Tab-separated table of C-alpha atoms in Angstrom:
chain	number	residue	atom	x	y	z
A	1	MET	CA	18.251	-18.756	31.213
A	2	CYS	CA	18.328	-14.999	30.628
A	3	CYS	CA	18.812	-14.448	34.348
A	4	SER	CA	21.834	-16.783	34.516
A	5	VAL	CA	23.517	-15.040	31.573
A	6	LEU	CA	23.045	-11.507	32.911
A	7	PRO	CA	25.760	-11.681	35.621
A	8	LEU	CA	28.243	-12.897	33.018
A	9	LEU	CA	27.468	-9.929	30.777
A	10	VAL	CA	27.739	-7.485	33.652
A	11	GLY	CA	31.134	-8.912	34.575
A	12	LEU	CA	32.621	-8.431	31.123
A	13	SER	CA	35.095	-5.625	30.562
A	14	PRO	CA	34.074	-2.570	28.514
A	15	ALA	CA	36.487	-3.641	25.756
A	16	VAL	CA	34.846	-7.062	25.410
A	17	LEU	CA	31.362	-5.530	25.394
A	18	LEU	CA	32.432	-3.124	22.651
A	19	LEU	CA	33.782	-6.045	20.633
A	20	LEU	CA	30.463	-7.898	20.975
A	21	GLN	CA	28.581	-4.825	19.751
A	22	VAL	CA	30.855	-4.521	16.727
A	23	LEU	CA	30.406	-8.191	15.912
A	24	ASP	CA	26.623	-7.837	16.212
A	25	LEU	CA	26.566	-4.827	13.891
A	26	SER	CA	28.774	-6.677	11.427
A	27	THR	CA	26.364	-9.605	11.446
A	28	GLN	CA	23.426	-7.274	10.778
A	29	ALA	CA	25.331	-5.638	7.933
A	30	VAL	CA	25.968	-9.036	6.368
A	31	HIS	CA	22.255	-9.858	6.519
A	32	LEU	CA	21.327	-6.534	4.937
A	33	GLU	CA	23.891	-6.953	2.184
A	34	ASP	CA	22.751	-10.512	1.577
A	35	TYR	CA	19.094	-9.581	1.312
A	36	SER	CA	19.570	-6.364	-0.645
A	37	HIS	CA	21.299	-8.451	-3.304
A	38	SER	CA	18.847	-11.318	-3.097
A	39	HIS	CA	19.714	-12.572	-6.596
A	40	GLN	CA	23.149	-13.352	-5.140
A	41	GLY	CA	21.877	-14.178	-1.651
A	42	SER	CA	21.298	-17.435	0.109
A	43	GLU	CA	18.798	-20.007	-1.080
A	44	TRP	CA	17.122	-19.688	2.317
A	45	HIS	CA	16.271	-16.032	1.682
A	46	LYS	CA	14.900	-16.831	-1.743
A	47	LYS	CA	12.843	-19.718	-0.438
A	48	GLN	CA	11.395	-17.726	2.464
A	49	PHE	CA	10.754	-14.339	0.863
A	50	CYS	CA	10.305	-14.870	-2.869
A	51	LYS	CA	7.386	-17.299	-3.110
A	52	TRP	CA	4.921	-14.640	-4.236
A	53	LYS	CA	3.883	-14.459	-7.874
A	54	CYS	CA	1.592	-11.441	-8.017
A	55	LEU	CA	1.526	-7.852	-6.791
A	56	GLN	CA	-1.434	-5.671	-5.980
A	57	LEU	CA	-1.363	-1.913	-6.446
A	58	THR	CA	-4.045	-0.387	-4.234
A	59	LEU	CA	-5.218	3.169	-4.860
A	60	GLN	CA	-7.576	4.895	-2.443
A	61	TRP	CA	-9.992	7.782	-2.815
A	62	PRO	CA	-9.370	10.146	0.148
A	63	ALA	CA	-13.052	10.970	0.700
A	64	GLY	CA	-13.863	7.255	0.798
A	65	PHE	CA	-10.971	6.548	3.139
A	66	CYS	CA	-12.350	9.067	5.631
A	67	GLN	CA	-15.691	7.235	5.598
A	68	SER	CA	-13.857	4.060	6.636
A	69	LEU	CA	-12.767	5.547	9.973
A	70	LYS	CA	-14.860	5.091	13.094
A	71	GLU	CA	-13.599	8.366	14.568
A	72	GLU	CA	-14.105	11.215	12.105
A	73	SER	CA	-11.653	13.445	13.968
A	74	LEU	CA	-8.799	11.164	12.856
A	75	CYS	CA	-9.057	12.004	9.154
A	76	ALA	CA	-7.019	14.795	7.607
A	77	ILE	CA	-6.790	15.351	3.855
A	78	PRO	CA	-3.942	17.769	3.012
A	79	GLN	CA	-5.067	20.850	1.079
A	80	SER	CA	-2.953	19.838	-1.889
A	81	ILE	CA	-4.658	16.435	-2.269
A	82	ASN	CA	-7.492	16.294	-4.790
A	83	ASN	CA	-6.743	13.003	-6.485
A	84	TRP	CA	-6.459	9.263	-5.930
A	85	THR	CA	-3.557	8.353	-3.667
A	86	ILE	CA	-1.497	5.213	-3.132
A	87	HIS	CA	-2.468	2.910	-0.303
A	88	GLY	CA	0.212	0.364	-1.078
A	89	LEU	CA	2.041	-1.942	-3.461
A	90	TRP	CA	1.709	-5.410	-1.971
A	91	PRO	CA	3.147	-8.769	-2.997
A	92	LEU	CA	0.212	-11.122	-2.548
A	93	LYS	CA	0.447	-13.853	0.087
A	94	ALA	CA	3.611	-12.278	1.470
A	95	TRP	CA	3.752	-10.011	4.502
A	96	GLY	CA	6.386	-8.885	6.997
A	97	CYS	CA	9.120	-10.880	5.259
A	98	CYS	CA	12.217	-9.358	6.811
A	99	SER	CA	12.688	-7.151	9.860
A	100	CYS	CA	16.415	-6.948	9.102
A	101	TRP	CA	16.115	-4.042	6.659
A	102	PRO	CA	15.080	-0.789	8.362
A	103	MET	CA	14.169	2.312	6.358
A	104	PHE	CA	15.421	5.801	7.152
A	105	GLN	CA	14.201	9.171	5.909
A	106	SER	CA	17.457	9.680	4.021
A	107	ASP	CA	16.675	6.552	1.942
A	108	ILE	CA	13.772	8.280	0.186
A	109	GLN	CA	14.633	11.940	0.669
A	110	GLU	CA	14.794	12.617	-3.074
A	111	LEU	CA	11.229	11.300	-3.504
A	112	GLU	CA	9.536	13.145	-0.639
A	113	VAL	CA	7.859	15.804	-2.780
A	114	GLU	CA	6.284	13.175	-5.037
A	115	LEU	CA	5.420	10.890	-2.143
A	116	ASN	CA	3.652	13.712	-0.323
A	117	GLU	CA	1.590	14.311	-3.448
A	118	TYR	CA	0.729	10.729	-4.364
A	119	TRP	CA	1.196	8.755	-1.131
A	120	PRO	CA	0.291	11.011	1.816
A	121	SER	CA	-0.905	9.877	5.196
A	122	LEU	CA	-4.569	10.747	5.671
A	123	LEU	CA	-4.464	10.220	9.430
A	124	LYS	CA	-3.765	12.986	11.937
A	125	THR	CA	-2.071	10.454	14.200
A	126	ARG	CA	0.404	9.145	11.618
A	127	SER	CA	3.007	11.165	9.732
A	128	SER	CA	3.548	10.419	6.062
A	129	PHE	CA	7.036	9.070	6.748
A	130	HIS	CA	5.629	6.716	9.382
A	131	PHE	CA	3.099	5.498	6.803
A	132	TRP	CA	5.832	4.919	4.178
A	133	ARG	CA	8.122	3.159	6.622
A	134	GLU	CA	5.289	0.887	7.730
A	135	GLU	CA	4.500	-0.008	4.107
A	136	TRP	CA	8.164	-0.772	3.423
A	137	GLU	CA	8.522	-2.986	6.490
A	138	LYS	CA	5.296	-4.895	5.845
A	139	HIS	CA	5.357	-5.148	2.062
A	140	GLY	CA	8.382	-3.496	0.465
A	141	ALA	CA	10.848	-5.884	2.071
A	142	CYS	CA	8.854	-8.744	0.504
A	143	ALA	CA	8.990	-7.083	-2.918
A	144	ALA	CA	12.742	-6.588	-2.561
A	145	CYS	CA	13.572	-9.974	-4.028
A	146	VAL	CA	12.797	-8.385	-7.417
A	147	GLU	CA	15.955	-6.577	-8.482
A	148	GLY	CA	14.118	-3.432	-9.593
A	149	MET	CA	12.625	-3.033	-6.098
A	150	ASN	CA	15.531	-4.204	-3.936
A	151	SER	CA	15.849	-1.059	-1.829
A	152	PRO	CA	13.436	1.421	-0.236
A	153	LEU	CA	14.303	3.999	-2.901
A	154	ARG	CA	13.619	1.611	-5.771
A	155	TYR	CA	10.437	0.250	-4.217
A	156	PHE	CA	8.946	3.717	-3.842
A	157	GLN	CA	10.178	4.807	-7.277
A	158	ILE	CA	8.340	1.871	-8.851
A	159	SER	CA	5.200	2.621	-6.829
A	160	LEU	CA	5.192	6.233	-8.005
A	161	LYS	CA	5.689	5.214	-11.632
A	162	LEU	CA	2.757	2.823	-11.377
A	163	ARG	CA	0.594	5.581	-9.869
A	164	GLN	CA	1.413	7.798	-12.849
A	165	GLN	CA	0.683	4.957	-15.239
A	166	PHE	CA	-2.716	4.267	-13.678
A	167	ASP	CA	-4.132	7.794	-13.596
A	168	ILE	CA	-7.670	6.655	-12.922
A	169	HIS	CA	-8.903	10.148	-12.018
A	170	ARG	CA	-8.248	11.263	-15.597
A	171	VAL	CA	-9.852	8.109	-17.021
A	172	LEU	CA	-12.968	8.502	-14.884
A	173	GLU	CA	-13.304	12.204	-15.583
A	174	ALA	CA	-13.106	11.587	-19.326
A	175	ALA	CA	-16.038	9.175	-18.958
A	176	ALA	CA	-18.029	11.688	-16.850
A	177	VAL	CA	-17.630	9.590	-13.694
A	178	THR	CA	-17.040	12.392	-11.213
A	179	PRO	CA	-17.438	12.845	-7.434
A	180	SER	CA	-20.940	13.826	-6.381
A	181	CYS	CA	-23.148	13.994	-3.300
A	182	ASP	CA	-26.232	13.146	-5.353
A	183	ARG	CA	-25.311	10.845	-8.204
A	184	MET	CA	-24.785	7.131	-7.615
A	185	TYR	CA	-22.852	4.653	-9.749
A	186	LYS	CA	-23.106	0.954	-10.475
A	187	VAL	CA	-20.131	-1.383	-10.310
A	188	SER	CA	-20.760	-2.524	-13.889
A	189	GLU	CA	-20.549	0.969	-15.399
A	190	VAL	CA	-17.387	1.930	-13.504
A	191	HIS	CA	-15.801	-1.443	-14.250
A	192	GLN	CA	-16.491	-0.915	-17.936
A	193	VAL	CA	-14.712	2.451	-17.831
A	194	LEU	CA	-11.661	1.157	-15.961
A	195	ALA	CA	-11.209	-2.286	-17.554
A	196	PRO	CA	-9.381	-1.077	-20.696
A	197	HIS	CA	-6.805	0.634	-18.465
A	198	LEU	CA	-6.596	-1.675	-15.415
A	199	GLY	CA	-7.456	-5.067	-16.875
A	200	LEU	CA	-10.573	-7.150	-16.395
A	201	HIS	CA	-9.777	-8.300	-12.877
A	202	HIS	CA	-9.322	-5.032	-11.037
A	203	MET	CA	-11.359	-4.787	-7.834
A	204	ILE	CA	-13.656	-1.927	-6.874
A	205	GLN	CA	-14.017	-1.652	-3.096
A	206	CYS	CA	-16.543	0.213	-0.976
A	207	VAL	CA	-17.083	1.036	2.667
A	208	THR	CA	-20.389	1.511	4.444
A	209	ASP	CA	-20.650	5.006	5.938
A	210	GLN	CA	-22.422	6.004	9.122
A	211	GLN	CA	-25.641	6.551	7.185
A	212	GLY	CA	-25.545	3.033	5.801
A	213	ARG	CA	-24.620	4.117	2.269
A	214	GLU	CA	-22.102	2.319	0.088
A	215	VAL	CA	-19.186	4.656	-0.648
A	216	TRP	CA	-16.353	4.085	-3.114
A	217	PHE	CA	-13.105	3.550	-1.207
A	218	GLN	CA	-10.400	1.768	-3.223
A	219	VAL	CA	-9.339	0.188	-6.495
A	220	LYS	CA	-7.039	-2.853	-6.443
A	221	ILE	CA	-5.012	-3.620	-9.560
A	222	PRO	CA	-3.396	-7.067	-9.951
A	223	LEU	CA	0.076	-7.072	-11.485
A	224	SER	CA	2.450	-9.813	-12.478
A	225	HIS	CA	5.988	-10.279	-11.189
A	226	ASN	CA	7.267	-8.057	-14.023
A	227	LEU	CA	4.653	-5.353	-13.281
A	228	THR	CA	2.425	-5.999	-16.283
A	229	ILE	CA	-1.349	-5.832	-15.800
A	230	GLY	CA	-2.935	-9.034	-14.573
A	231	CYS	CA	-1.310	-12.168	-13.223
A	232	ASP	CA	-1.617	-15.783	-14.360
A	233	HIS	CA	-1.176	-16.917	-10.746
A	234	TYR	CA	-3.742	-14.528	-9.303
A	235	GLY	CA	-6.215	-17.304	-8.539
A	236	ASP	CA	-9.960	-17.141	-9.027
A	237	THR	CA	-10.726	-14.746	-11.866
A	238	ASP	CA	-14.004	-13.676	-10.292
A	239	ARG	CA	-13.418	-10.185	-8.929
A	240	ASP	CA	-15.196	-10.648	-5.630
A	241	SER	CA	-13.703	-14.029	-4.776
A	242	ALA	CA	-10.284	-12.752	-5.854
A	243	SER	CA	-10.693	-9.959	-3.356
A	244	ARG	CA	-11.494	-12.419	-0.593
A	245	SER	CA	-8.537	-14.639	-1.457
A	246	GLY	CA	-6.052	-11.819	-1.819
A	247	LEU	CA	-3.838	-10.267	0.822
A	248	ARG	CA	-5.551	-11.588	3.934
A	249	GLN	CA	-2.898	-10.175	6.213
A	250	ASN	CA	-3.637	-6.619	5.127
A	251	THR	CA	-6.714	-5.897	7.196
A	252	SER	CA	-8.913	-3.300	5.558
A	253	PRO	CA	-12.421	-1.994	6.260
A	254	GLY	CA	-13.161	-2.180	2.545
A	255	HIS	CA	-15.286	-4.815	0.850
A	256	PRO	CA	-16.135	-5.518	-2.788
A	257	CYS	CA	-18.807	-3.105	-3.983
A	258	LEU	CA	-21.938	-5.137	-4.663
A	259	ASP	CA	-23.188	-5.362	-8.234
A	260	GLU	CA	-26.796	-4.813	-7.202
A	261	VAL	CA	-26.172	-1.854	-4.834
A	262	PRO	CA	-25.193	1.504	-6.377
A	263	PHE	CA	-22.477	3.442	-4.540
A	264	TYR	CA	-21.502	7.056	-3.962
A	265	TYR	CA	-18.264	8.568	-5.236
A	266	LEU	CA	-18.063	11.382	-2.693
A	267	PRO	CA	-16.265	14.695	-3.278
A	268	ILE	CA	-13.240	15.686	-1.205
A	269	ASP	CA	-13.860	18.288	1.487
A	270	HIS	CA	-10.637	19.377	3.191
A	271	GLN	CA	-12.437	21.207	6.015
A	272	ARG	CA	-14.939	18.427	6.749
A	273	PRO	CA	-13.299	15.318	5.297
A	274	GLN	CA	-15.806	12.830	6.735
A	275	ARG	CA	-18.872	15.024	6.063
A	276	PRO	CA	-18.400	16.345	2.531
A	277	CYS	CA	-22.119	16.500	1.781
A	278	ASP	CA	-23.475	18.085	4.979
């Protein structure tokens, strides 16, 4: 069919082709306007994109992230990064909702300093903007049916506010849970420290490093539609099963840290990010 249409398109005058382009752009603009004001948009948009009930804020520890990579040369922790960073803010059971809303650097230009501090790319092969744009396209467009997150700027503003609210580095440090090459921690003791601040159903994730050790990688915080801690629709309240039933589309090397296996909370080494204890 495409082959039979091609000669017709080639035969059209430049003026007609220009008109078709304008009409196409106008149609795209209508879709963007419709979706960016989803509370006024079509019932179809609401039905397709707004089924989710819970969000998940995922924070990652840079030293643990580097242990998750198969190729150690890929990891790069910026010199300014010595804290937990954002991996993503994800509506659960919703992914890649709308490809009709692209993100441009100008959309988040006013937030770049903060984003570079709290949401940097830790991969040499991916710029921070590429990371942010990917997160918007996969997850932010799904969150956009909430009025407070219905643009790239608002989505990233909310994410940054949540990161400031959940300053787990400060909470851990106050409880003497600090990065170390020698000391190991149990899930139960870390969970007890974090629960008053993150709720009972936060998830502590590990990765297995090349030496077979369990290493702390991420913390996942369930949030309701209105961004309060916890979610009545989150599903199984058991932390490990909740992790398995969460955002299946978001492939991650992390797994729930096992209660019976202590884990390392490795220090950050900017020069040797995947070998901080060598």
